[in-house]
Coordinates of C-alpha atoms and ligand atoms in Angstrom, one line a residue:
M1 CA -8.3 19.6 -11.3
N2 CA -9.2 17.6 -14.1
L3 CA -11.3 14.7 -12.6
E4 CA -11.3 13.1 -16.2
E5 CA -8.2 11.9 -15.8
L6 CA -8.3 11.8 -12.5
K7 CA -10.9 9.3 -12.3
H8 CA -9.7 7.3 -15.5
T9 CA -6.2 7.1 -14.0
A10 CA -8.2 5.2 -10.9
T11 CA -9.9 3.7 -13.2
V12 CA -6.9 1.7 -14.8
L13 CA -4.9 1.6 -11.3
M14 CA -8.2 -1.2 -10.4
A15 CA -8.6 -2.7 -13.6
G16 CA -8.6 -6.5 -14.7
E17 CA -6.6 -8.1 -12.0
R18 CA -3.7 -6.6 -11.4
G19 CA -3.0 -4.8 -8.3
L20 CA 0.0 -3.1 -6.6
I21 CA 3.4 -2.5 -5.4
A22 CA 4.1 -0.7 -2.4
M23 CA 7.6 -0.4 -3.1
D24 CA 8.3 2.8 -1.3
E25 CA 10.1 2.0 2.0
S26 CA 11.9 5.4 3.6
L27 CA 15.6 5.6 4.5
P28 CA 15.2 3.4 7.9
T29 CA 12.3 1.1 7.2
C30 CA 14.6 -0.2 3.5
N31 CA 17.8 -0.4 6.0
K32 CA 16.5 -2.0 8.6
R33 CA 14.7 -4.7 6.1
F34 CA 18.0 -4.7 4.7
E35 CA 20.6 -5.3 7.7
K36 CA 18.3 -7.7 8.9
V37 CA 19.2 -10.1 5.7
G38 CA 23.1 -8.8 6.0
I39 CA 22.5 -6.6 2.4
P40 CA 24.5 -3.4 3.1
Q41 CA 22.5 0.2 4.0
T42 CA 23.6 2.0 0.9
E43 CA 21.8 3.8 -2.4
E44 CA 23.5 2.5 -3.7
Y45 CA 22.6 -1.4 -2.7
R46 CA 18.5 0.3 -2.0
R47 CA 19.3 1.5 -6.6
L48 CA 19.9 -2.7 -6.9
Y49 CA 17.2 -3.9 -4.8
R50 CA 15.2 -1.7 -6.5
Q51 CA 16.8 -2.0 -10.3
L52 CA 15.5 -5.7 -9.4
I53 CA 12.1 -5.3 -9.1
V54 CA 10.9 -2.2 -12.5
T55 CA 12.9 -5.0 -14.0
T56 CA 11.5 -8.4 -13.3
P57 CA 10.3 -9.3 -16.4
G58 CA 6.6 -9.6 -16.9
L59 CA 6.3 -8.0 -13.8
G60 CA 3.6 -5.3 -15.6
E61 CA 1.2 -9.1 -16.4
Y62 CA 0.1 -8.9 -12.2
I63 CA 0.9 -5.3 -10.7
S64 CA -0.7 -1.8 -12.8
G65 CA 0.7 0.6 -10.7
A66 CA 3.9 1.1 -8.2
I67 CA 4.4 2.9 -5.4
L68 CA 7.9 5.1 -5.2
F69 CA 10.2 6.2 -2.4
D70 CA 11.4 10.4 -2.7
E71 CA 14.8 8.9 -3.8
T72 CA 13.7 5.9 -5.8
I73 CA 12.0 8.5 -8.4
Y74 CA 15.2 9.1 -9.4
Q75 CA 17.4 6.6 -9.8
S76 CA 17.8 4.6 -13.4
T77 CA 19.2 1.5 -14.2
D78 CA 22.9 0.6 -15.3
D79 CA 22.0 1.6 -18.2
K80 CA 20.8 4.9 -17.0
V81 CA 16.9 3.7 -17.9
L82 CA 15.3 5.9 -15.7
F83 CA 12.8 3.7 -13.5
V84 CA 9.8 5.6 -14.3
D85 CA 10.7 5.3 -17.7
V86 CA 10.8 1.4 -17.4
L87 CA 7.5 0.8 -15.4
K88 CA 6.3 2.1 -17.9
H89 CA 8.1 0.7 -20.4
Q90 CA 6.6 -2.4 -18.1
N91 CA 2.5 -1.0 -18.6
I92 CA 3.2 -0.8 -14.9
I93 CA 2.1 3.4 -13.1
P94 CA 4.9 5.3 -11.0
G95 CA 3.5 6.0 -8.3
I96 CA 4.4 8.1 -5.1
K97 CA 5.0 8.3 -1.9
V98 CA 5.0 11.5 -0.4
D99 CA 4.1 11.6 3.9
E100 CA 7.2 12.4 5.5
G101 CA 7.2 9.7 8.5
T102 CA 5.5 9.6 12.1
I103 CA 6.2 11.6 15.2
D104 CA 4.4 11.2 19.1
M105 CA 1.2 12.7 19.3
P106 CA 1.4 15.7 21.1
G107 CA -0.7 15.3 23.7
S108 CA -0.8 11.5 23.7
P109 CA 2.7 10.0 23.0
E110 CA 0.9 6.1 23.0
E111 CA 0.0 7.7 19.2
K112 CA 0.8 8.7 15.8
I113 CA 0.3 11.4 13.4
T114 CA 2.1 11.9 10.6
N115 CA 3.9 14.2 8.8
G116 CA 4.8 16.3 4.7
L117 CA 2.1 18.7 4.1
D118 CA 3.8 21.8 4.1
G119 CA 5.1 22.3 1.0
L120 CA 2.8 19.5 -0.9
D121 CA 1.6 21.4 -3.2
L122 CA 5.1 21.5 -4.7
R123 CA 6.9 18.8 -4.2
L124 CA 3.2 17.2 -5.9
N125 CA 3.7 19.5 -9.1
N126 CA 7.4 18.2 -9.2
Y127 CA 6.4 14.7 -8.0
Y128 CA 3.6 14.7 -11.4
G129 CA 6.3 16.7 -14.2
L130 CA 8.6 13.4 -13.1
G131 CA 6.0 10.8 -13.7
A132 CA 3.8 10.1 -11.2
R133 CA 0.1 9.9 -11.5
F134 CA -0.7 8.8 -8.5
A135 CA 0.5 9.3 -4.9
K136 CA 0.2 7.7 -0.9
W137 CA 0.3 8.7 2.5
R138 CA 0.5 6.4 5.4
A139 CA -1.8 7.3 8.6
V140 CA -0.9 4.9 11.4
I141 CA -3.9 3.5 14.2
T142 CA -2.0 2.6 17.3
I143 CA -4.8 -0.4 19.5
G144 CA -4.2 -0.1 23.1
K145 CA -5.4 0.4 27.3
G146 CA -7.4 3.4 25.9
L147 CA -6.6 3.9 21.8
P148 CA -7.0 5.1 20.3
T149 CA -8.2 7.9 21.1
P150 CA -11.0 10.6 18.7
A151 CA -8.7 13.3 18.6
N152 CA -5.6 9.8 17.0
I153 CA -8.5 9.2 14.9
K154 CA -9.9 13.2 13.6
A155 CA -6.2 14.0 13.4
N156 CA -4.6 11.3 10.9
A157 CA -8.5 11.5 8.9
E158 CA -8.1 15.8 8.9
S159 CA -4.2 15.3 7.4
L160 CA -5.1 12.3 4.8
A161 CA -7.4 14.5 3.6
K162 CA -6.1 17.4 2.9
Y163 CA -3.1 15.7 1.5
A164 CA -5.6 13.8 -1.2
R165 CA -7.7 17.4 -2.3
L166 CA -4.2 18.6 -2.4
C167 CA -2.6 15.5 -4.5
Q168 CA -6.7 16.3 -7.0
D169 CA -5.1 19.4 -7.2
D170 CA -2.8 18.4 -8.8
D171 CA -4.4 15.6 -11.6
I172 CA -2.3 12.9 -9.6
V173 CA -4.8 10.4 -7.7
P174 CA -4.1 10.0 -3.3
I175 CA -4.2 6.5 -1.8
V176 CA -5.4 7.2 1.4
E177 CA -4.0 4.7 4.1
P178 CA -4.8 4.9 7.6
E179 CA -3.7 1.6 8.9
V180 CA -4.7 0.0 11.9
L181 CA -1.1 -2.2 13.2
M182 CA -1.1 -5.3 14.4
D183 CA 1.3 -5.0 17.0
G184 CA -0.6 -6.4 20.7
D185 CA -3.9 -8.8 22.1
H186 CA -6.7 -7.2 20.7
T187 CA -9.3 -9.1 19.3
I188 CA -11.2 -8.7 15.8
E189 CA -14.3 -7.1 16.8
R190 CA -11.7 -5.0 18.5
C191 CA -10.2 -4.6 14.7
Y192 CA -13.4 -3.9 13.4
E193 CA -14.6 -1.5 15.7
V194 CA -11.1 1.0 15.3
T195 CA -11.4 0.4 11.4
Q196 CA -14.8 1.2 11.7
Q197 CA -14.6 4.4 13.3
A198 CA -11.0 5.3 10.9
I199 CA -12.6 4.8 7.9
K200 CA -16.3 6.3 8.8
E201 CA -14.2 10.1 10.0
L202 CA -11.9 10.0 6.5
F203 CA -14.5 9.4 4.3
E204 CA -15.9 13.3 6.2
Q205 CA -13.2 14.6 6.3
L206 CA -13.3 13.9 2.8
N207 CA -16.1 14.4 1.6
A208 CA -15.5 17.5 4.4
H209 CA -12.3 18.1 2.0
D210 CA -14.8 18.0 -1.5
V211 CA -12.4 15.2 -2.7
Y212 CA -12.9 13.4 -5.4
L213 CA -14.5 9.4 -4.6
P214 CA -14.3 8.3 -7.8
G215 CA -10.4 9.7 -8.3
L216 CA -9.5 8.1 -4.8
I217 CA -8.5 4.5 -3.7
L218 CA -8.5 3.7 -0.5
K219 CA -5.7 1.8 1.8
P220 CA -6.8 -0.5 4.7
N221 CA -5.4 -3.1 6.4
M222 CA -7.1 -6.4 7.3
V223 CA -9.7 -7.1 9.7
I224 CA -7.9 -9.1 11.5
A225 CA -6.9 -9.6 15.2
G226 CA -4.0 -8.9 17.5
K227 CA -0.4 -11.0 17.1
D228 CA -0.3 -11.0 19.9
C229 CA -4.5 -11.7 20.6
T230 CA -4.1 -15.6 21.6
I231 CA -7.3 -16.1 19.1
Q232 CA -6.7 -15.6 15.8
N233 CA -9.7 -16.3 13.4
S234 CA -9.5 -18.0 9.5
T235 CA -9.2 -16.5 6.6
D236 CA -13.0 -16.4 6.5
E237 CA -13.4 -15.3 9.4
V238 CA -11.1 -12.8 8.6
A239 CA -12.8 -12.3 5.2
A240 CA -16.0 -11.9 6.7
A241 CA -14.6 -9.3 9.3
T242 CA -12.9 -6.9 6.3
V243 CA -15.0 -6.8 3.8
N244 CA -18.3 -6.4 6.8
C245 CA -15.9 -3.7 7.7
L246 CA -16.0 -2.0 4.6
L247 CA -18.9 -1.7 3.5
S248 CA -20.2 -0.3 6.8
V249 CA -18.4 2.8 6.0
V250 CA -17.0 3.4 2.7
P251 CA -19.5 4.8 -0.6
K252 CA -19.9 3.0 -3.3
E253 CA -18.6 5.3 -5.3
V254 CA -15.2 5.2 -4.6
A255 CA -12.8 3.6 -7.2
G256 CA -11.4 1.0 -5.6
V257 CA -9.8 -0.8 -2.5
A258 CA -6.8 -2.2 -2.1
F259 CA -5.1 -4.0 1.3
L260 CA -1.8 -3.5 2.5
S261 CA -0.5 -6.6 3.9
G262 CA 0.4 -5.1 7.8
G263 CA 2.7 -8.2 8.6
Q264 CA 1.1 -10.7 7.4
S265 CA 2.6 -13.7 5.8
P266 CA 2.2 -13.8 0.9
Q267 CA 0.2 -16.5 2.0
E268 CA -1.4 -15.3 5.0
A269 CA -2.2 -11.6 2.9
T270 CA -3.5 -13.7 -0.3
A271 CA -5.1 -16.3 1.3
H272 CA -7.3 -13.7 2.4
L273 CA -8.2 -12.0 -0.6
Q274 CA -9.2 -15.2 -2.2
A275 CA -12.0 -15.8 0.2
M276 CA -13.0 -12.3 0.2
H277 CA -13.7 -12.7 -3.8
A278 CA -14.6 -16.0 -3.2
K279 CA -17.1 -15.5 -0.5
F280 CA -18.5 -12.2 -1.3
E281 CA -17.6 -11.0 -5.0
S282 CA -21.8 -10.5 -6.1
K283 CA -22.2 -7.8 -3.1
L284 CA -18.5 -5.9 -4.0
P285 CA -19.8 -2.2 -4.9
W286 CA -16.3 -1.4 -5.8
P287 CA -12.8 -3.6 -7.2
L288 CA -11.0 -4.8 -4.2
T289 CA -7.4 -5.5 -4.7
F290 CA -3.4 -5.9 -3.3
S291 CA -1.3 -2.5 -3.0
F292 CA 1.6 -4.9 -0.5
S293 CA 4.0 -4.5 0.4
R294 CA 6.4 -6.9 2.6
A295 CA 3.8 -10.0 1.9
L296 CA 4.9 -9.3 -2.2
Q297 CA 8.6 -7.9 -1.3
Q298 CA 9.8 -9.9 1.5
P299 CA 10.9 -13.7 0.2
T300 CA 12.3 -11.7 -3.2
L301 CA 14.7 -9.4 -0.5
E302 CA 15.5 -13.1 1.3
L303 CA 16.5 -14.7 -1.8
W304 CA 18.5 -12.2 -3.1
K305 CA 20.5 -11.0 0.3
G306 CA 22.4 -8.2 -1.9
K307 CA 24.0 -10.8 -4.4
E308 CA 24.0 -10.0 -8.7
E309 CA 24.0 -13.7 -9.3
N310 CA 20.3 -14.5 -6.8
V311 CA 18.7 -11.5 -9.3
K312 CA 17.0 -14.5 -11.7
A313 CA 16.1 -16.5 -8.0
A314 CA 14.8 -13.4 -6.8
Q315 CA 12.9 -12.1 -9.9
D316 CA 11.0 -15.3 -10.6
M317 CA 9.3 -15.3 -6.9
L318 CA 8.6 -11.7 -6.6
Y319 CA 6.7 -12.5 -10.1
F320 CA 5.2 -15.8 -8.3
R321 CA 4.0 -13.6 -5.8
A322 CA 2.4 -11.2 -8.2
S323 CA 1.1 -14.3 -10.0
M324 CA -0.5 -15.9 -6.7
D325 CA -1.9 -11.9 -5.3
S326 CA -2.9 -11.8 -9.1
A327 CA -5.1 -14.9 -9.1
A328 CA -6.2 -13.5 -5.4
R329 CA -7.8 -10.9 -6.7
A330 CA -9.6 -13.0 -9.9
G331 CA -10.7 -14.8 -6.7
Q332 CA -8.7 -18.7 -8.4
Y333 CA -6.1 -18.8 -6.0
S334 CA -5.8 -21.9 -4.0
V335 CA -2.5 -22.8 -1.3
D336 CA -1.5 -25.9 -3.9
L337 CA -1.0 -23.3 -6.5
D338 CA 1.2 -22.0 -3.9
Q339 CA 3.9 -24.5 -3.9
Ligands
5MM1 C1 6.5 0.4 2.8 O1 6.3 1.0 3.6 C2 5.2 1.7 2.8 C3 6.1 2.7 3.7 O2 6.6 2.4 5.5 P1 7.5 3.9 6.1 O3 7.0 4.6 5.4 O4 7.6 3.4 7.7 O5 8.5 3.2 5.4 C4 4.4 1.8 3.8 O6 3.4 2.5 3.8 C5 3.7 0.5 3.2 O7 3.2 1.0 1.8 C6 2.4 -0.1 3.6 O8 2.0 -0.2 5.4 C7 1.7 -1.2 3.1 O9 3.0 -2.7 3.1 P2 2.6 -3.6 4.0 O10 3.9 -4.3 4.0 O11 2.0 -3.4 5.0 O12 2.4 -4.1 3.3

């Protein structure tokens, strides 16, 4: 384990006014998103889409790291340049999703646990050789009647900690993502409570596995009411709940916090990040940025539609959304800019 390298990678990922793009949709997720906008669900179309993203001119001004899926890390542009090399040329660090998706939790089938620890050490070694310098593992936590169970929170935290430890042993910065889902009619208070429990347990497990916090990034959900909750809170309320929740459980030594968007619209996710910086900047002990997938990509995908003639407009949209998220990270975003 090279602590200097880990700290350096994590610091660069979190530096300046940049953030991360999650472009690590697994085959089922990517195909589902393609199907919705009428794009053929083939390996070649997935390559064309990821080519569009990584070759977006100037993307590295706003993006510090790109999380890839296994298929993507081996792919190249039409000119046979590996995507990993295109990213490096854009000053973007390549990363890799290493979890292998979720399964129903034995004994509590309405909840999920994440697969992927078997053989992970070998896979990490291979990904390092291919140029990945950070990784991501996503755990899913469901709010419902009697859910989450303490057993589910513990099982997910343990897997995240084992994964993080294996990454650091291979000089790869782990991003730990315990995602409390927005599905359901729960209130913001319930989301606060569950997010706090999940992150608290996670840091206990990370500590038990002797994970080096300056070489680790947390990717949490924002604290927000469920999609079907009748009371939806203001932007400032979401920002306050999120920051207060994180301050109560995230150690100050962590390299940074980079949010998932979780099904919020691009404008909502951006405005929430903006409000956190505008109202709480002086209280934040860690850099706070974005690691969005849908909130960065959805408008781009809808413009592209799988057609060559739409590539330029789709890239302009991606560059624009990344610029809005970067402005939010700097506390300089406003709805007027986002037209
Ligand atoms: C891009 O989606 C990622 C992979 O998910 P699947 O394994 O389900 O395909 C996902 O982990 C993503 O990185 C995060 O959830 C953040 O995405 P959003 O859309 O919530 O910003």
